[in-house]
XYZ file of C-alpha atoms in Angstrom:
423
model
C 0.000 0.000 0.000
C 1.182 3.514 -0.753
C -0.221 6.814 0.510
C -0.734 9.786 -1.785
C 2.488 11.409 -0.645
C 4.536 8.293 -1.325
C 4.845 7.268 2.337
C 3.733 3.765 3.315
C 0.112 3.599 4.406
C -0.731 2.155 7.798
C -3.584 0.132 9.262
C -5.044 1.773 12.362
C -7.310 -0.367 14.568
C -9.917 1.176 16.865
C -9.264 -1.109 19.850
C -11.782 -0.965 22.699
C -10.675 -4.290 24.160
C -14.157 -5.784 23.847
C -14.804 -9.115 22.134
C -15.197 -7.689 18.637
C -12.070 -5.528 18.509
C -10.129 -8.215 20.423
C -10.830 -10.659 17.596
C -9.882 -8.017 15.031
C -6.609 -7.334 16.871
C -5.788 -11.067 16.741
C -6.552 -11.190 13.011
C -4.499 -8.054 12.430
C -1.579 -9.600 14.318
C -1.704 -12.623 12.016
C -1.896 -10.313 8.987
C 1.143 -8.335 10.130
C 3.138 -11.556 10.624
C 2.434 -12.434 7.000
C 2.993 -8.852 5.772
C 5.761 -7.363 7.931
C 6.139 -4.395 5.576
C 2.694 -3.061 6.581
C 2.721 -0.829 9.679
C -0.153 -1.518 12.076
C -1.270 0.585 15.035
C -3.961 0.022 17.666
C -5.638 3.042 19.292
C -7.580 2.661 22.539
C -9.879 5.580 23.422
C -10.113 6.067 27.205
C -13.496 7.691 27.950
C -13.002 7.683 31.712
C -16.628 6.697 32.317
C -15.963 3.435 34.153
C -13.969 2.800 37.320
C -12.303 0.009 35.310
C -11.185 2.313 32.481
C -7.534 2.454 33.563
C -7.401 -1.347 33.856
C -8.914 -1.745 30.387
C -6.330 0.604 28.915
C -3.518 -1.424 30.463
C -5.041 -4.679 29.218
C -5.220 -3.250 25.708
C -1.559 -2.271 25.862
C -0.660 -5.807 26.985
C -2.750 -7.558 24.323
C -1.427 -5.309 21.566
C 2.116 -6.016 22.736
C 1.396 -9.766 22.607
C 0.155 -9.335 19.031
C 3.268 -7.375 18.083
C 1.291 -4.219 17.343
C 2.034 -0.770 18.770
C -0.804 0.711 20.832
C -1.651 4.295 21.762
C -4.027 5.432 24.497
C -6.198 8.471 23.675
C -7.967 10.101 26.635
C -11.147 12.074 25.968
C -13.430 14.097 28.235
C -17.207 14.054 27.883
C -19.483 16.879 28.989
C -21.927 15.167 31.322
C -25.315 16.862 31.332
C -24.871 18.047 27.739
C -27.968 17.959 25.521
C -26.354 15.220 23.445
C -26.831 11.676 24.727
C -23.887 10.058 26.466
C -23.733 7.413 23.714
C -23.606 10.073 21.006
C -20.993 12.134 22.827
C -18.791 9.085 23.384
C -19.057 8.069 19.736
C -18.183 11.532 18.438
C -15.276 11.905 20.857
C -14.009 8.460 19.892
C -13.964 9.182 16.162
C -12.374 12.593 16.687
C -9.599 10.921 18.663
C -9.123 8.232 16.010
C -8.974 10.842 13.239
C -5.860 12.332 14.844
C -3.977 9.115 14.063
C -4.864 8.892 10.366
C -2.426 10.092 7.754
C -3.297 10.326 4.047
C -3.910 6.844 2.675
C -4.235 5.111 6.063
C -6.941 2.539 6.751
C -9.054 2.720 9.914
C -10.514 -0.616 11.009
C -13.479 -0.819 13.375
C -15.054 -4.048 14.583
C -18.791 -3.584 14.049
C -20.470 -6.862 13.100
C -23.798 -8.140 11.717
C -25.611 -7.814 15.061
C -24.456 -4.197 15.326
C -25.832 -3.565 11.844
C -29.215 -5.010 12.825
C -29.329 -2.755 15.895
C -28.353 0.284 13.828
C -31.183 -0.293 11.355
C -33.693 -0.792 14.199
C -32.535 2.468 15.804
C -32.907 4.240 12.465
C -36.468 2.895 12.177
C -37.199 4.112 15.700
C -36.021 7.609 14.713
C -38.102 7.575 11.525
C -35.026 7.804 9.280
C -35.162 7.817 5.495
C -32.966 5.827 3.066
C -29.749 7.549 4.223
C -30.313 6.502 7.852
C -31.597 3.031 6.959
C -28.459 2.434 4.895
C -26.852 2.085 8.344
C -23.102 1.385 8.375
C -21.239 0.964 5.056
C -18.390 -1.508 4.786
C -16.090 1.211 3.458
C -16.201 5.009 3.478
C -13.883 7.997 3.394
C -12.901 9.194 6.865
C -10.543 12.004 7.890
C -7.450 11.572 5.687
C -7.977 7.863 5.107
C -10.536 5.114 4.540
C -12.759 3.615 7.244
C -13.297 -0.145 6.830
C -15.616 -2.490 8.766
C -14.273 -5.928 7.807
C -16.495 -7.887 10.257
C -19.821 -6.419 9.152
C -21.030 -9.732 7.666
C -20.090 -11.766 10.757
C -22.626 -12.392 13.557
C -21.393 -11.947 17.103
C -21.632 -15.669 17.946
C -19.090 -16.438 15.193
C -16.690 -13.905 16.701
C -17.195 -15.435 20.150
C -16.496 -18.920 18.747
C -13.268 -17.628 17.154
C -12.200 -16.021 20.431
C -12.784 -19.225 22.427
C -10.993 -21.300 19.800
C -7.883 -19.119 20.102
C -8.031 -18.650 23.860
C -8.567 -14.901 23.656
C -9.563 -12.769 26.616
C -11.428 -9.483 26.396
C -12.891 -6.787 28.611
C -16.587 -6.659 29.499
C -17.922 -3.119 29.754
C -20.591 -3.128 32.455
C -22.431 -0.322 30.679
C -23.258 -2.784 27.881
C -25.766 -4.372 30.276
C -27.554 -1.100 31.019
C -30.846 -1.293 29.131
C -31.554 2.381 29.668
C -29.421 2.799 26.561
C -31.493 2.111 23.441
C -28.858 -0.024 21.753
C -28.488 -2.268 24.802
C -32.270 -2.665 25.062
C -32.397 -3.798 21.435
C -29.370 -6.068 21.920
C -30.726 -7.891 24.948
C -34.512 -7.747 24.549
C -35.426 -7.384 20.870
C -32.699 -8.723 18.559
C -32.568 -12.226 20.161
C -36.337 -12.667 19.730
C -36.132 -11.523 16.107
C -33.275 -13.942 15.394
C -35.119 -16.780 17.132
C -38.235 -16.217 15.016
C -36.374 -15.443 11.785
C -32.818 -16.900 11.807
C -31.959 -15.071 8.591
C -32.965 -11.637 9.927
C -29.389 -10.301 10.085
C -28.684 -11.051 6.436
C -32.099 -9.758 5.362
C -31.610 -6.484 7.225
C -28.106 -6.159 5.789
C -29.555 -6.551 2.279
C -32.172 -3.880 2.989
C -29.496 -1.548 4.349
C -27.351 -2.123 1.265
C -30.338 -1.385 -1.025
C -31.075 1.825 0.875
C -27.422 2.764 0.496
C -27.613 2.181 -3.259
C -30.770 4.301 -3.526
C -29.151 7.113 -1.587
C -26.030 6.946 -3.779
C -28.204 7.014 -6.912
C -30.125 10.048 -5.619
C -26.862 11.873 -4.941
C -25.625 11.033 -8.438
C -28.822 12.246 -10.100
C -28.853 15.495 -8.130
C -25.118 16.232 -8.325
C -25.406 18.594 -11.324
C -28.341 20.475 -9.796
C -26.463 20.876 -6.518
C -23.361 22.187 -8.273
C -25.485 24.660 -10.251
C -27.114 25.963 -7.051
C -23.848 26.306 -5.103
C -22.157 29.693 -4.848
C -18.363 30.134 -4.456
C -18.864 30.908 -0.741
C -20.663 27.523 -0.324
C -24.072 29.128 0.115
C -27.050 27.626 -1.716
C -29.136 29.590 -4.207
C -32.828 29.403 -3.281
C -33.873 29.836 -6.919
C -32.061 26.639 -7.867
C -33.863 24.377 -5.404
C -36.950 23.636 -7.496
C -39.839 21.712 -5.952
C -40.162 20.972 -2.245
C -39.153 17.320 -2.705
C -36.102 18.172 -4.807
C -35.241 21.200 -2.696
C -35.176 19.296 0.578
C -33.030 16.577 -0.994
C -30.590 19.230 -2.246
C -30.461 20.872 1.188
C -29.619 17.504 2.767
C -26.805 16.949 0.272
C -25.553 20.505 0.790
C -25.368 19.990 4.567
C -23.836 16.525 4.177
C -21.049 18.073 2.116
C -20.273 20.398 5.013
C -19.842 17.460 7.428
C -22.483 18.606 9.907
C -25.144 16.608 11.709
C -28.129 15.969 9.491
C -31.355 17.715 10.476
C -34.339 15.545 11.351
C -37.281 15.335 8.958
C -39.171 17.860 11.091
C -36.187 20.242 11.043
C -35.759 19.813 7.282
C -39.446 20.624 6.803
C -38.945 23.738 8.944
C -35.945 24.808 6.876
C -38.071 24.570 3.750
C -41.206 26.186 5.130
C -39.766 28.782 7.537
C -36.424 29.657 5.932
C -36.654 28.968 2.195
C -40.294 30.022 1.885
C -40.125 33.031 4.233
C -40.997 36.445 2.799
C -38.141 38.275 1.098
C -37.660 40.922 3.796
C -37.583 38.371 6.653
C -34.542 37.230 8.585
C -35.352 33.511 8.898
C -33.268 31.062 10.894
C -33.444 27.435 11.979
C -31.193 26.463 14.878
C -30.081 22.886 15.273
C -27.241 21.148 17.108
C -24.058 23.145 16.560
C -25.160 25.303 13.633
C -27.888 27.452 12.118
C -29.410 27.576 8.639
C -30.126 31.162 7.546
C -31.182 32.988 4.406
C -29.667 36.197 3.085
C -30.131 37.772 -0.337
C -31.934 34.641 -1.562
C -29.165 32.262 -0.532
C -29.031 29.700 2.255
C -26.052 29.775 4.604
C -24.909 27.275 7.204
C -23.368 29.256 10.060
C -21.974 28.237 13.420
C -23.958 28.946 16.562
C -22.082 31.332 18.857
C -22.972 33.059 22.135
C -23.643 36.793 21.924
C -20.620 39.118 22.170
C -22.740 42.044 23.376
C -20.717 42.742 26.519
C -17.281 42.031 25.060
C -14.753 44.862 25.325
C -11.212 43.920 24.274
C -8.309 46.352 24.901
C -6.180 46.980 21.834
C -2.576 48.237 21.833
C -0.928 49.902 18.856
C 1.216 47.530 16.830
C 0.121 44.402 18.749
C -2.271 41.888 17.134
C -5.501 41.730 19.129
C -6.879 38.186 19.290
C -10.628 38.119 18.777
C -12.995 35.513 20.260
C -15.030 32.794 18.532
C -12.790 32.129 15.525
C -12.973 35.763 14.409
C -9.221 35.925 13.895
C -7.112 38.903 14.908
C -7.161 42.661 14.416
C -4.121 44.925 14.301
C -4.032 48.716 14.597
C -0.521 49.766 13.732
C 1.330 53.002 12.948
C 1.729 53.440 9.198
C 2.957 56.058 6.749
C -0.035 55.614 4.464
C -2.870 54.412 6.686
C -6.557 55.189 6.927
C -6.953 56.339 10.569
C -5.467 59.041 12.752
C -3.508 58.073 15.838
C -5.557 57.764 19.040
C -4.842 60.477 21.599
C -3.458 59.685 25.046
C -6.957 60.025 26.537
C -8.493 57.654 23.927
C -7.846 54.047 24.967
C -8.529 51.770 22.009
C -10.963 48.872 22.440
C -12.761 46.365 20.241
C -16.496 45.903 20.761
C -19.315 44.133 18.921
C -22.577 45.812 19.939
C -23.980 48.077 17.168
C -27.276 48.937 18.889
C -27.865 52.665 19.387
C -24.874 53.780 17.304
C -25.388 56.549 14.715
C -22.308 57.277 12.612
C -21.197 58.980 9.428
C -18.871 56.876 7.252
C -16.022 58.829 5.706
C -17.078 60.317 2.371
C -20.805 60.230 3.074
C -23.234 62.934 4.149
C -25.037 62.727 7.480
C -25.228 60.088 10.187
C -27.164 56.858 9.944
C -27.942 53.989 12.284
C -25.171 51.420 12.166
C -27.826 48.726 11.685
C -28.941 50.440 8.458
C -25.340 50.847 7.296
C -24.729 47.131 7.798
C -27.690 46.467 5.526
C -26.352 48.861 2.896
C -22.908 47.254 3.005
C -24.446 43.790 2.570
C -23.428 42.393 5.963
C -25.580 39.334 6.797
C -27.681 39.738 9.934
C -25.795 37.024 11.838
C -22.482 38.852 11.309
C -23.649 42.288 12.443
C -22.822 41.517 16.064
C -19.649 39.688 15.076
C -18.028 42.527 13.133
C -15.266 44.249 15.164
C -16.030 47.866 16.076
C -12.908 49.917 16.826
C -13.473 52.509 19.559
C -11.221 55.446 20.453
C -12.308 56.079 24.012
C -16.114 55.988 23.885
C -16.386 56.985 20.221
C -16.656 54.577 17.299
C -13.674 55.227 15.023
C -13.963 52.441 12.439
C -15.872 49.302 11.510
C -13.323 46.648 10.581
C -13.491 45.660 6.945
C -16.085 48.340 6.076
C -15.329 51.989 6.772
C -13.643 54.690 8.863
C -15.953 57.033 10.747
C -15.829 60.680 9.647
C -13.632 62.661 12.040
C -11.227 59.775 12.690
C -9.611 59.687 9.277
C -5.881 60.144 8.920
C -2.762 58.580 7.491
C -0.959 57.659 10.707
C -2.623 54.282 11.434
C -3.466 51.167 9.416
C -6.247 48.763 10.424
C -5.996 45.080 9.413
C -8.549 42.365 10.237
C -7.268 38.826 9.587
C -10.201 36.426 9.755
């Protein structure tokens, strides 16, 4: 195997220490013995949720050493009490940690099996998912800088257990796997066994259905690819006029969001985006908030923007010549002496600060006649509503001197200072 940059690709195993990944570690050890030129690495993610977590990490190190495979421990911290479920948080933290170990061309192996696939489809049905959700887990997909493979997806758990017993393997038992308050555990212990008892071929049948849903979803993406490209703007916004009918439009919005690697909205949220954002009157400022981002419309385009807390009370001191770091990924702003700048120097009694609250400000941009509300000026300059309280306002003392990236206020012009906003 060769990575894109010419370096040898590696195989990275997500190694929890449970039965499934323990079997995969053993198989990977055998593979590496036969192919010593392939570099293999096991990564154990330590969630810290169990009192046995440290012991499991040590066991994983020992078993990886026995298999002749290097092992790394990745510790993650979960925000207990967060709106996201503990299962969802743990999964997202786990994959973020694994992504750090993937270089271009690497393969990530995870040990999901046929029983896991059955549970995933049942959970998707419970949520009311469409074809994309019912496609469940693919055997191979792009992930981070590499490829994510699930080589055991056709194997039922009892076959993995038989393999483990045959080879004398030990594994860790996570006590949380018995807690039926978690939906997946409830399905695993109460529902899936009854389904398999009644219909022994249920795993394979569900896997076929998932594969068919995956094919339908791939076909839909292929058929809509040209329409999506035509509706996309260079800034990754989506042209409302190019969405077409409600059915096509909602499918295009899903693909647009999927391309931005954000959590998919539910059907109800997607309906709201269409009805309350896309279909809102032209002079409205519509917005749908979901987990981690917002969908907004501005000048007949849809934008996906991050959700941030208000900066209303922020007041950041700014020193001449020193980059001022701004909050919330807004970059930095520098006010520096210059021979051919746009601002005058602040006086000794005019401490410079950066603020973000435009309410109540009436100013006259340089070169214009009369003062106007800053809110109205933002509209004239084409600043989207969600950025109007995220645009740095440069104050000399208690007077607004400039709006970064837009204009200098009349009365503060000069050639002694230059203002640069790097965002």
